[in-house]
XYZ file of N, CA, C and O in Angstrom:
644
model
N -12.469 28.300 -21.941
C -10.886 27.711 -22.613
C -11.186 27.244 -23.831
O -11.933 26.962 -24.430
N -9.677 26.957 -24.718
C -9.446 26.917 -26.280
C -9.830 25.327 -25.976
O -9.327 24.396 -25.700
N -10.779 25.694 -27.624
C -10.746 23.979 -27.741
C -10.122 23.822 -28.735
O -10.146 21.870 -29.094
N -9.197 24.586 -29.003
C -8.245 24.151 -29.901
C -6.915 23.501 -29.312
O -6.672 23.736 -28.416
N -6.114 22.712 -29.647
C -4.944 22.029 -29.363
C -4.665 20.898 -30.195
O -4.845 20.411 -30.989
N -3.523 20.613 -29.218
C -2.410 19.014 -29.573
C -3.945 17.926 -29.841
O -4.219 17.605 -28.796
N -3.766 16.982 -31.005
C -4.603 16.337 -30.556
C -3.459 14.881 -31.497
O -3.062 14.612 -32.639
N -3.986 13.447 -31.124
C -3.447 12.416 -31.664
C -4.360 11.456 -31.314
O -4.945 11.072 -30.375
N -4.098 10.146 -31.760
C -4.481 9.120 -31.414
C -3.829 8.044 -31.318
O -2.575 8.042 -32.543
N -3.996 7.027 -30.711
C -2.719 5.568 -30.408
C -3.827 4.157 -30.001
O -5.032 4.619 -30.088
N -3.130 3.178 -31.107
C -3.933 2.319 -30.760
C -3.022 1.436 -29.458
O -1.919 1.144 -29.846
N -3.816 0.326 -28.847
C -3.304 -0.664 -27.622
C -4.236 -1.972 -27.939
O -5.033 -2.173 -27.643
N -3.117 -2.740 -27.312
C -3.633 -3.844 -27.523
C -3.982 -4.528 -26.047
O -4.138 -5.340 -25.211
N -5.079 -3.461 -25.679
C -5.889 -3.453 -23.873
C -7.514 -3.454 -24.389
O -7.312 -2.819 -25.118
N -8.153 -3.701 -23.524
C -9.544 -3.700 -23.528
C -9.573 -2.048 -23.119
O -8.248 -1.514 -22.734
N -10.944 -1.520 -23.337
C -11.050 -0.416 -23.114
C -10.850 -0.156 -21.437
O -10.316 0.936 -20.902
N -11.029 -1.263 -20.469
C -11.199 -0.956 -19.342
C -9.817 -1.107 -18.394
O -9.507 -0.253 -17.815
N -8.622 -1.882 -19.265
C -7.343 -1.930 -18.890
C -6.316 -0.373 -19.553
O -5.977 0.052 -18.716
N -7.218 -0.433 -20.781
C -6.634 1.440 -20.732
C -6.971 2.391 -20.014
O -6.201 3.247 -19.614
N -7.983 2.598 -19.442
C -9.014 3.249 -18.214
C -7.804 3.577 -17.497
O -7.632 4.307 -16.687
N -7.231 2.408 -16.519
C -7.172 1.873 -15.511
C -5.346 2.279 -15.802
O -4.639 3.378 -14.667
N -4.905 2.104 -17.204
C -3.196 2.389 -17.317
C -3.767 3.796 -17.423
O -2.568 4.532 -16.651
N -4.170 4.909 -17.768
C -4.402 6.609 -17.892
C -4.176 6.461 -16.509
O -3.707 7.998 -16.394
N -4.870 5.967 -15.807
C -5.115 7.096 -14.554
C -3.829 6.511 -13.551
O -3.670 6.820 -12.132
N -3.190 5.351 -14.012
C -1.622 5.197 -13.321
C -0.647 6.336 -13.964
O 0.350 5.496 -14.467
N -0.801 7.476 -13.656
C 0.680 8.607 -14.277
C 1.647 8.226 -13.834
O 2.277 8.544 -14.566
N 1.457 7.464 -13.106
C 2.640 7.500 -12.242
C 3.513 5.922 -13.233
O 4.853 6.017 -12.671
N 2.991 5.264 -13.560
C 3.796 4.208 -14.307
C 3.852 4.612 -16.066
O 4.764 4.228 -16.422
N 3.223 5.356 -16.325
C 4.035 6.539 -17.717
C 4.321 7.526 -17.694
O 5.037 7.708 -18.813
N 3.776 8.507 -17.191
C 4.338 9.730 -17.340
C 5.476 10.089 -16.604
O 6.604 10.198 -17.218
N 5.168 10.310 -15.036
C 5.894 10.161 -14.625
C 5.894 10.135 -12.437
O 4.836 10.086 -12.347
N 7.156 9.477 -12.288
C 7.254 8.640 -11.038
C 6.662 9.989 -10.354
O 6.025 9.883 -8.870
N 7.208 11.303 -10.415
C 7.331 12.588 -9.381
C 5.734 13.386 -9.621
O 5.709 14.035 -10.091
N 4.911 12.257 -8.803
C 3.028 12.898 -9.064
C 2.839 12.559 -7.801
O 3.656 11.505 -6.944
N 2.279 13.488 -6.888
C 1.558 13.753 -5.456
C 0.554 13.748 -6.157
O 0.098 14.923 -6.556
N -0.271 13.060 -4.916
C -2.005 12.988 -5.008
C -2.508 11.783 -5.704
O -2.124 11.212 -6.607
N -3.956 11.933 -5.614
C -4.637 10.712 -6.346
C -4.990 11.544 -7.933
O -5.382 12.568 -8.257
N -4.928 10.264 -8.624
C -5.330 10.707 -9.655
C -6.160 9.778 -10.973
O -6.282 10.253 -11.577
N -7.132 8.894 -9.558
C -7.685 8.663 -10.473
C -8.988 8.646 -9.166
O -9.696 7.544 -9.405
N -9.291 9.773 -9.107
C -10.186 10.089 -8.108
C -10.742 11.314 -8.561
O -10.465 12.754 -8.428
N -12.308 11.802 -9.142
C -12.933 12.688 -9.582
C -12.765 13.624 -8.309
O -12.817 13.473 -6.959
N -12.545 14.747 -9.073
C -12.161 16.324 -8.259
C -10.989 16.167 -7.867
O -10.261 17.358 -6.999
N -10.145 15.074 -7.464
C -9.032 14.934 -6.624
C -7.897 15.647 -7.328
O -8.075 16.352 -8.899
N -6.950 16.771 -6.512
C -5.816 17.447 -7.724
C -4.167 16.594 -7.145
O -4.367 15.703 -6.438
N -3.669 16.786 -8.234
C -2.234 16.144 -8.517
C -1.444 17.081 -8.961
O -1.755 17.991 -9.734
N -0.358 16.789 -7.889
C 1.261 17.978 -8.446
C 2.201 17.106 -9.273
O 2.285 15.944 -9.049
N 1.969 17.276 -10.457
C 2.901 16.536 -11.372
C 4.394 17.133 -11.214
O 4.462 18.467 -11.780
N 5.307 16.452 -11.565
C 6.716 17.226 -12.142
C 7.321 16.435 -13.241
O 7.680 15.352 -12.826
N 7.791 17.034 -14.119
C 8.854 16.514 -15.210
C 10.358 16.989 -14.715
O 10.576 17.921 -15.030
N 11.229 15.839 -15.030
C 12.726 15.961 -14.329
C 12.739 15.431 -15.679
O 12.831 14.353 -16.785
N 14.080 16.067 -16.149
C 15.534 15.335 -16.792
C 16.902 15.700 -16.649
O 17.074 16.930 -15.940
N 17.436 14.582 -16.521
C 18.924 14.434 -16.492
C 18.904 14.931 -14.967
O 19.790 15.570 -14.753
N 18.122 14.593 -13.894
C 17.695 15.131 -12.392
C 18.133 16.557 -11.940
O 17.989 16.709 -11.050
N 17.269 17.038 -13.166
C 16.753 18.460 -12.884
C 14.783 18.359 -12.869
O 14.728 18.053 -14.224
N 14.834 19.338 -11.889
C 13.243 19.764 -12.188
C 12.705 20.445 -13.345
O 13.605 21.357 -12.902
N 12.213 20.309 -14.765
C 12.599 20.913 -15.793
C 11.022 21.379 -15.832
O 10.312 22.975 -16.464
N 9.876 20.912 -14.997
C 8.134 21.034 -15.784
C 7.536 20.828 -14.140
O 7.266 19.893 -13.208
N 6.662 21.442 -13.567
C 5.724 21.231 -12.784
C 4.267 21.874 -13.275
O 4.434 22.980 -14.043
N 3.396 21.152 -12.543
C 2.383 21.087 -13.105
C 0.763 20.663 -12.177
O 0.842 19.940 -11.206
N 0.149 21.923 -11.407
C -0.570 21.572 -10.473
C -1.992 20.810 -11.524
O -2.758 21.519 -12.175
N -2.780 20.187 -11.272
C -3.799 19.365 -12.470
C -5.260 18.846 -11.150
O -5.047 18.020 -9.947
N -6.112 19.237 -12.114
C -7.298 18.457 -11.205
C -8.135 17.468 -12.278
O -7.857 17.508 -13.084
N -8.407 15.950 -11.200
C -9.496 15.551 -11.955
C -10.417 15.785 -12.411
O -11.760 15.954 -11.417
N -11.205 15.954 -13.862
C -12.402 16.602 -14.079
C -13.576 15.509 -14.525
O -14.558 15.795 -14.512
N -12.918 14.200 -15.307
C -14.110 13.723 -15.324
C -12.927 11.994 -15.530
O -12.136 11.863 -15.888
N -14.293 10.877 -15.104
C -13.661 9.701 -14.971
C -15.035 9.140 -15.400
O -15.485 8.940 -14.540
N -14.980 8.487 -16.638
C -15.912 7.695 -16.988
C -15.222 6.229 -17.776
O -14.705 5.562 -18.395
N -15.338 5.233 -16.567
C -14.740 3.847 -16.594
C -14.814 3.513 -18.015
O -15.595 3.183 -18.620
N -13.907 3.484 -18.440
C -13.672 2.195 -20.431
C -13.729 3.403 -21.316
O -13.835 2.923 -22.302
N -14.112 4.095 -20.969
C -14.192 5.718 -21.781
C -13.588 6.445 -21.877
O -13.266 7.536 -23.221
N -12.737 7.793 -20.567
C -12.920 8.880 -20.808
C -12.538 9.670 -19.603
O -13.055 9.058 -18.396
N -11.129 10.487 -19.563
C -10.387 10.250 -18.550
C -10.132 12.084 -19.087
O -10.390 12.265 -20.006
N -10.269 13.357 -18.032
C -10.257 14.216 -18.543
C -9.344 15.030 -17.396
O -10.068 15.019 -15.899
N -8.621 15.831 -17.217
C -8.132 17.021 -16.326
C -8.072 18.796 -16.452
O -7.916 18.400 -17.994
N -8.154 19.246 -15.989
C -7.859 20.592 -16.021
C -6.419 21.323 -15.557
O -6.438 20.920 -14.140
N -5.850 21.802 -16.009
C -4.211 22.320 -15.748
C -4.650 23.325 -15.383
O -5.152 24.385 -15.367
N -5.013 23.407 -13.724
C -4.919 24.671 -12.711
C -3.310 25.672 -12.369
O -4.039 26.628 -12.464
N -2.598 25.160 -12.479
C -0.909 26.202 -12.783
C 0.166 25.500 -13.192
O -0.199 23.805 -13.059
N 0.813 26.295 -13.731
C 2.078 25.430 -14.751
C 3.145 26.419 -14.407
O 2.840 27.617 -14.027
N 4.682 25.569 -14.734
C 5.831 26.020 -14.331
C 6.363 25.530 -15.438
O 6.849 24.196 -15.271
N 7.367 25.947 -16.129
C 8.343 25.402 -17.097
C 9.724 25.715 -16.945
O 9.493 27.228 -17.116
N 11.011 25.539 -16.625
C 11.837 26.190 -17.030
C 12.591 26.899 -18.046
O 13.289 27.910 -18.480
N 11.559 25.831 -19.165
C 12.345 26.319 -20.579
C 11.680 27.652 -20.950
O 11.928 27.486 -22.668
N 10.502 27.967 -20.773
C 9.479 29.155 -21.633
C 9.656 30.359 -20.421
O 9.589 30.745 -19.742
N 8.912 31.578 -20.725
C 9.052 32.573 -20.854
C 7.455 32.790 -20.444
O 7.699 33.077 -18.833
N 6.405 32.545 -20.864
C 5.186 32.416 -20.773
C 4.255 31.762 -19.574
O 4.398 30.462 -20.813
N 4.891 31.390 -18.569
C 4.686 30.505 -17.207
C 2.758 30.477 -17.285
O 2.425 29.000 -17.483
N 1.802 30.620 -18.224
C 0.538 30.302 -18.486
C 0.065 29.476 -19.786
O -0.990 29.225 -19.432
N 0.888 29.210 -20.239
C 1.154 28.542 -21.836
C 0.197 27.431 -20.805
O -1.121 26.699 -21.999
N -0.042 26.339 -20.629
C -0.583 25.148 -19.696
C -1.764 25.746 -19.086
O -2.922 24.729 -18.601
N -1.259 26.986 -18.094
C -2.434 27.250 -17.206
C -4.182 27.056 -18.119
O -4.153 27.651 -19.205
N -4.829 26.616 -17.172
C -5.891 26.681 -17.636
C -6.554 25.875 -19.357
O -7.487 25.807 -19.981
N -5.641 24.774 -19.220
C -5.732 23.745 -20.511
C -6.429 22.485 -19.960
O -6.517 22.327 -18.811
N -7.210 21.695 -21.012
C -7.767 20.577 -20.497
C -6.668 19.460 -20.849
O -6.475 19.605 -22.642
N -6.579 18.545 -20.577
C -5.940 17.573 -21.315
C -6.896 15.937 -21.227
O -8.194 15.637 -20.028
N -7.779 15.485 -22.271
C -8.848 14.761 -22.910
C -8.134 13.440 -22.697
O -7.694 13.450 -24.316
N -9.039 12.291 -22.564
C -8.287 10.708 -22.877
C -9.945 10.323 -23.304
O -10.162 10.453 -22.321
N -10.250 9.961 -24.540
C -11.221 9.299 -25.218
C -11.027 7.708 -25.176
O -9.556 7.509 -25.998
N -11.470 7.023 -24.844
C -11.256 5.585 -24.779
C -12.130 4.319 -26.030
O -13.761 4.614 -25.533
N -11.771 4.348 -27.143
C -13.269 3.188 -27.529
C -12.377 1.598 -27.809
O -11.117 1.929 -28.224
N -13.507 1.238 -27.672
C -12.763 -0.755 -28.048
C -12.672 -0.356 -29.487
O -13.366 0.031 -30.960
N -11.843 -1.118 -30.450
C -11.268 -1.610 -31.564
C -11.363 -3.134 -31.526
O -11.389 -3.858 -30.693
N -11.368 -3.667 -32.447
C -11.521 -5.471 -32.991
C -9.918 -5.244 -32.267
O -9.703 -6.932 -31.675
N -8.692 -5.104 -32.242
C -7.594 -5.817 -31.741
C -7.468 -4.984 -30.519
O -6.704 -5.123 -30.311
N -7.840 -4.377 -29.710
C -8.214 -3.765 -28.114
C -8.443 -2.026 -28.155
O -9.753 -2.524 -27.796
N -7.756 -1.771 -28.126
C -8.586 -0.112 -27.721
C -7.461 1.340 -28.780
O -6.817 0.834 -29.362
N -8.799 2.148 -29.105
C -8.251 3.141 -29.304
C -7.921 3.776 -27.898
O -9.121 4.597 -27.772
N -7.048 5.197 -27.825
C -6.865 6.462 -27.173
C -6.842 7.286 -27.926
O -5.990 7.505 -28.826
N -8.095 8.569 -28.464
C -7.518 9.370 -28.623
C -7.609 10.599 -27.050
O -7.910 10.847 -26.675
N -6.257 11.190 -27.801
C -5.709 12.267 -26.599
C -6.061 13.773 -27.273
O -5.429 13.992 -28.172
N -6.089 14.660 -26.212
C -6.713 15.912 -26.537
C -5.501 16.895 -25.560
O -6.151 16.432 -24.301
N -4.752 17.636 -25.725
C -4.809 18.760 -24.535
C -4.989 20.132 -25.474
O -4.408 20.706 -26.464
N -5.865 20.054 -25.061
C -6.687 21.736 -25.482
C -6.616 22.482 -25.025
O -6.380 22.987 -23.493
N -5.799 23.577 -25.822
C -5.419 24.693 -25.357
C -3.698 24.514 -25.569
O -2.956 26.202 -25.343
N -3.336 23.859 -26.302
C -1.572 23.252 -26.484
C -1.798 23.902 -27.557
O -2.215 22.884 -28.686
N -1.472 25.073 -28.419
C -1.730 25.737 -29.713
C -0.305 25.461 -30.190
O 0.833 25.835 -29.194
N -0.082 25.733 -31.589
C 1.513 25.904 -32.223
C 2.038 27.208 -32.067
O 3.204 27.294 -32.059
N 1.054 28.143 -31.786
C 1.342 29.491 -31.536
C 2.648 29.800 -30.008
O 3.083 30.801 -29.611
N 1.917 28.839 -29.403
C 2.576 28.921 -27.677
C 4.314 28.442 -27.603
O 4.498 27.212 -28.835
N 5.100 28.826 -26.882
C 6.701 28.408 -26.957
C 6.990 27.483 -26.864
O 8.055 26.631 -27.446
N 5.875 26.221 -26.038
C 6.579 25.324 -25.476
C 6.019 24.177 -26.009
O 6.377 22.781 -26.556
N 4.771 24.286 -27.514
C 4.505 23.436 -28.306
C 5.500 22.664 -28.964
O 4.822 20.991 -28.498
N 6.713 22.873 -29.538
C 6.900 21.471 -30.327
C 8.002 20.923 -29.137
O 8.169 19.240 -29.212
N 8.409 21.542 -27.765
C 8.978 20.487 -26.913
C 7.877 19.540 -26.690
O 7.922 18.112 -25.903
N 6.428 19.988 -26.169
C 5.407 19.347 -25.673
C 4.969 18.429 -26.688
O 4.786 17.132 -26.164
N 5.048 18.791 -27.734
C 4.579 17.584 -28.587
C 5.528 16.142 -28.876
O 5.037 15.581 -28.730
N 6.516 16.834 -28.674
C 7.702 15.789 -28.622
C 7.746 14.857 -26.971
O 7.694 13.772 -27.287
N 7.381 15.553 -26.357
C 7.129 14.562 -24.769
C 6.061 14.325 -24.729
O 6.043 12.290 -24.798
N 4.709 14.568 -25.384
C 3.742 14.283 -25.428
C 3.658 12.812 -26.414
O 2.997 11.434 -26.144
N 3.682 12.814 -27.495
C 4.292 11.890 -28.491
C 5.439 10.692 -27.939
O 4.851 9.531 -27.888
N 6.173 11.024 -27.340
C 6.938 9.888 -26.128
C 6.356 8.901 -25.302
O 6.096 8.066 -25.661
N 5.500 10.264 -24.272
C 4.634 9.177 -23.180
C 3.446 8.435 -24.242
O 3.347 7.840 -23.294
N 2.695 8.907 -24.820
C 1.669 8.318 -25.762
C 1.873 7.054 -26.304
O 1.762 5.931 -25.893
N 3.249 7.582 -27.528
C 3.279 6.209 -28.358
C 3.785 4.969 -27.241
O 3.784 4.061 -27.970
N 5.050 5.831 -26.808
C 6.324 4.905 -26.330
C 6.094 3.984 -24.519
O 5.553 2.934 -24.427
N 5.183 4.776 -23.991
C 5.130 4.678 -22.403
C 4.221 4.247 -22.254
O 3.949 3.069 -21.673
N 2.736 5.145 -22.800
C 1.638 4.145 -22.604
C 1.453 3.020 -22.921
O 0.356 2.323 -22.893
N 1.465 3.348 -24.127
C 1.390 2.222 -25.130
C 2.342 0.991 -24.161
O 1.479 0.001 -24.351
N 3.613 1.052 -24.076
C 4.368 0.088 -23.613
C 4.033 0.004 -22.449
O 3.741 -1.743 -22.015
N 3.271 0.208 -21.204
C 2.984 0.153 -20.474
C 1.642 -1.337 -20.660
O 1.637 -2.472 -19.907
N 0.425 -0.709 -21.602
C -0.918 -1.445 -21.952
C 0.014 -2.910 -22.181
O -0.479 -3.669 -22.245
N 0.620 -2.660 -23.429
C 1.658 -4.165 -24.715
C 2.388 -4.795 -23.266
O 2.556 -6.106 -23.781
N 3.496 -4.134 -22.419
C 4.127 -4.752 -21.665
C 4.104 -4.882 -20.117
O 5.038 -6.027 -19.747
N 3.413 -4.496 -20.299
C 3.244 -4.022 -18.448
C 4.398 -3.389 -17.866
O 4.503 -2.880 -16.671
N 4.931 -2.562 -18.741
C 6.068 -1.682 -18.618
C 6.179 -0.165 -18.490
O 6.494 -0.268 -19.982
N 5.450 0.779 -18.861
C 6.015 2.164 -19.253
C 7.680 3.209 -18.955
O 8.326 2.134 -17.937
N 7.528 4.053 -19.445
C 8.722 4.916 -19.578
C 8.845 6.665 -18.476
O 8.872 7.289 -19.643
N 8.305 5.916 -16.855
C 8.077 7.230 -16.424
C 9.329 7.597 -16.554
O 10.000 7.736 -16.366
N 8.698 9.389 -16.314
C 10.049 9.923 -15.651
C 10.488 9.740 -14.240
O 9.712 9.354 -13.430
N 11.332 9.691 -13.975
C 11.928 8.881 -12.470
C 11.557 10.257 -11.201
O 11.727 11.706 -11.972
N 11.396 9.914 -10.268
C 11.226 10.317 -8.855
C 12.655 11.287 -8.785
O 13.632 10.554 -8.281
N 12.695 12.769 -8.845
C 13.406 12.872 -7.753
C 13.598 13.071 -6.415
O 13.089 13.375 -5.866
N 15.063 12.691 -5.891
C 15.172 12.341 -4.196
C 16.755 12.828 -3.648
O 17.439 12.231 -4.904
N 16.936 13.844 -2.817
C 15.355 14.630 -2.591
C 14.817 15.544 -3.387
O 15.575 16.156 -4.447
N 13.898 16.062 -3.399
C 13.200 16.740 -4.171
C 13.619 17.966 -4.134
O 12.882 18.916 -3.526
N 14.284 18.556 -5.610
C 15.304 19.730 -5.254
C 13.875 21.362 -6.036
O 14.492 21.091 -7.031
N 12.739 21.242 -5.412
C 11.679 21.983 -6.357
C 11.986 23.620 -5.667
O 11.609 24.532 -6.385
N 12.934 23.996 -5.119
C 12.786 25.134 -4.633
C 14.211 25.918 -5.664
O 13.641 27.434 -5.475
N 14.230 25.965 -6.618
C 15.320 26.839 -7.412
C 13.938 27.680 -8.501
O 14.808 28.665 -8.792
N 13.099 27.624 -8.362
C 12.124 28.638 -8.925
C 11.242 28.590 -7.719
O 10.351 28.216 -7.551
N 10.208 30.058 -8.274
C 8.956 30.370 -7.778
C 7.628 29.550 -8.475
O 8.296 29.452 -9.863
């Protein structure tokens, strides 16, 4: 796996334990359209990203590390995005959250290892990760309310293979 990738750091007004719990509650900050456990080691979950009532992103993700109050890591097993040609861009990448205490709460160091500027999806993914980390996850920890993508009902996922 590529150790290069997108990295950013956010500060949150919450303990490392609260940050760990919030990260693992992906339905509260990333997408409500997730099937499977997101807080169990070696579990797999199906993520779906929806925009204006259309599914634009699907990924199958395995939880590879859970260190309470310190670290969460995922491995992207499979991926599809409606807006790119190379569907392998996220496949076999790693998403890592490292949590450290600060005087005002916690610092979350986020890495999407393997998401590199040469990828067609990089700019869109950069903007999306920035929103979901800076606004949604931080908002969840600061106010108790994140801004995840909504679940599509019924789920129209058959539009592509």
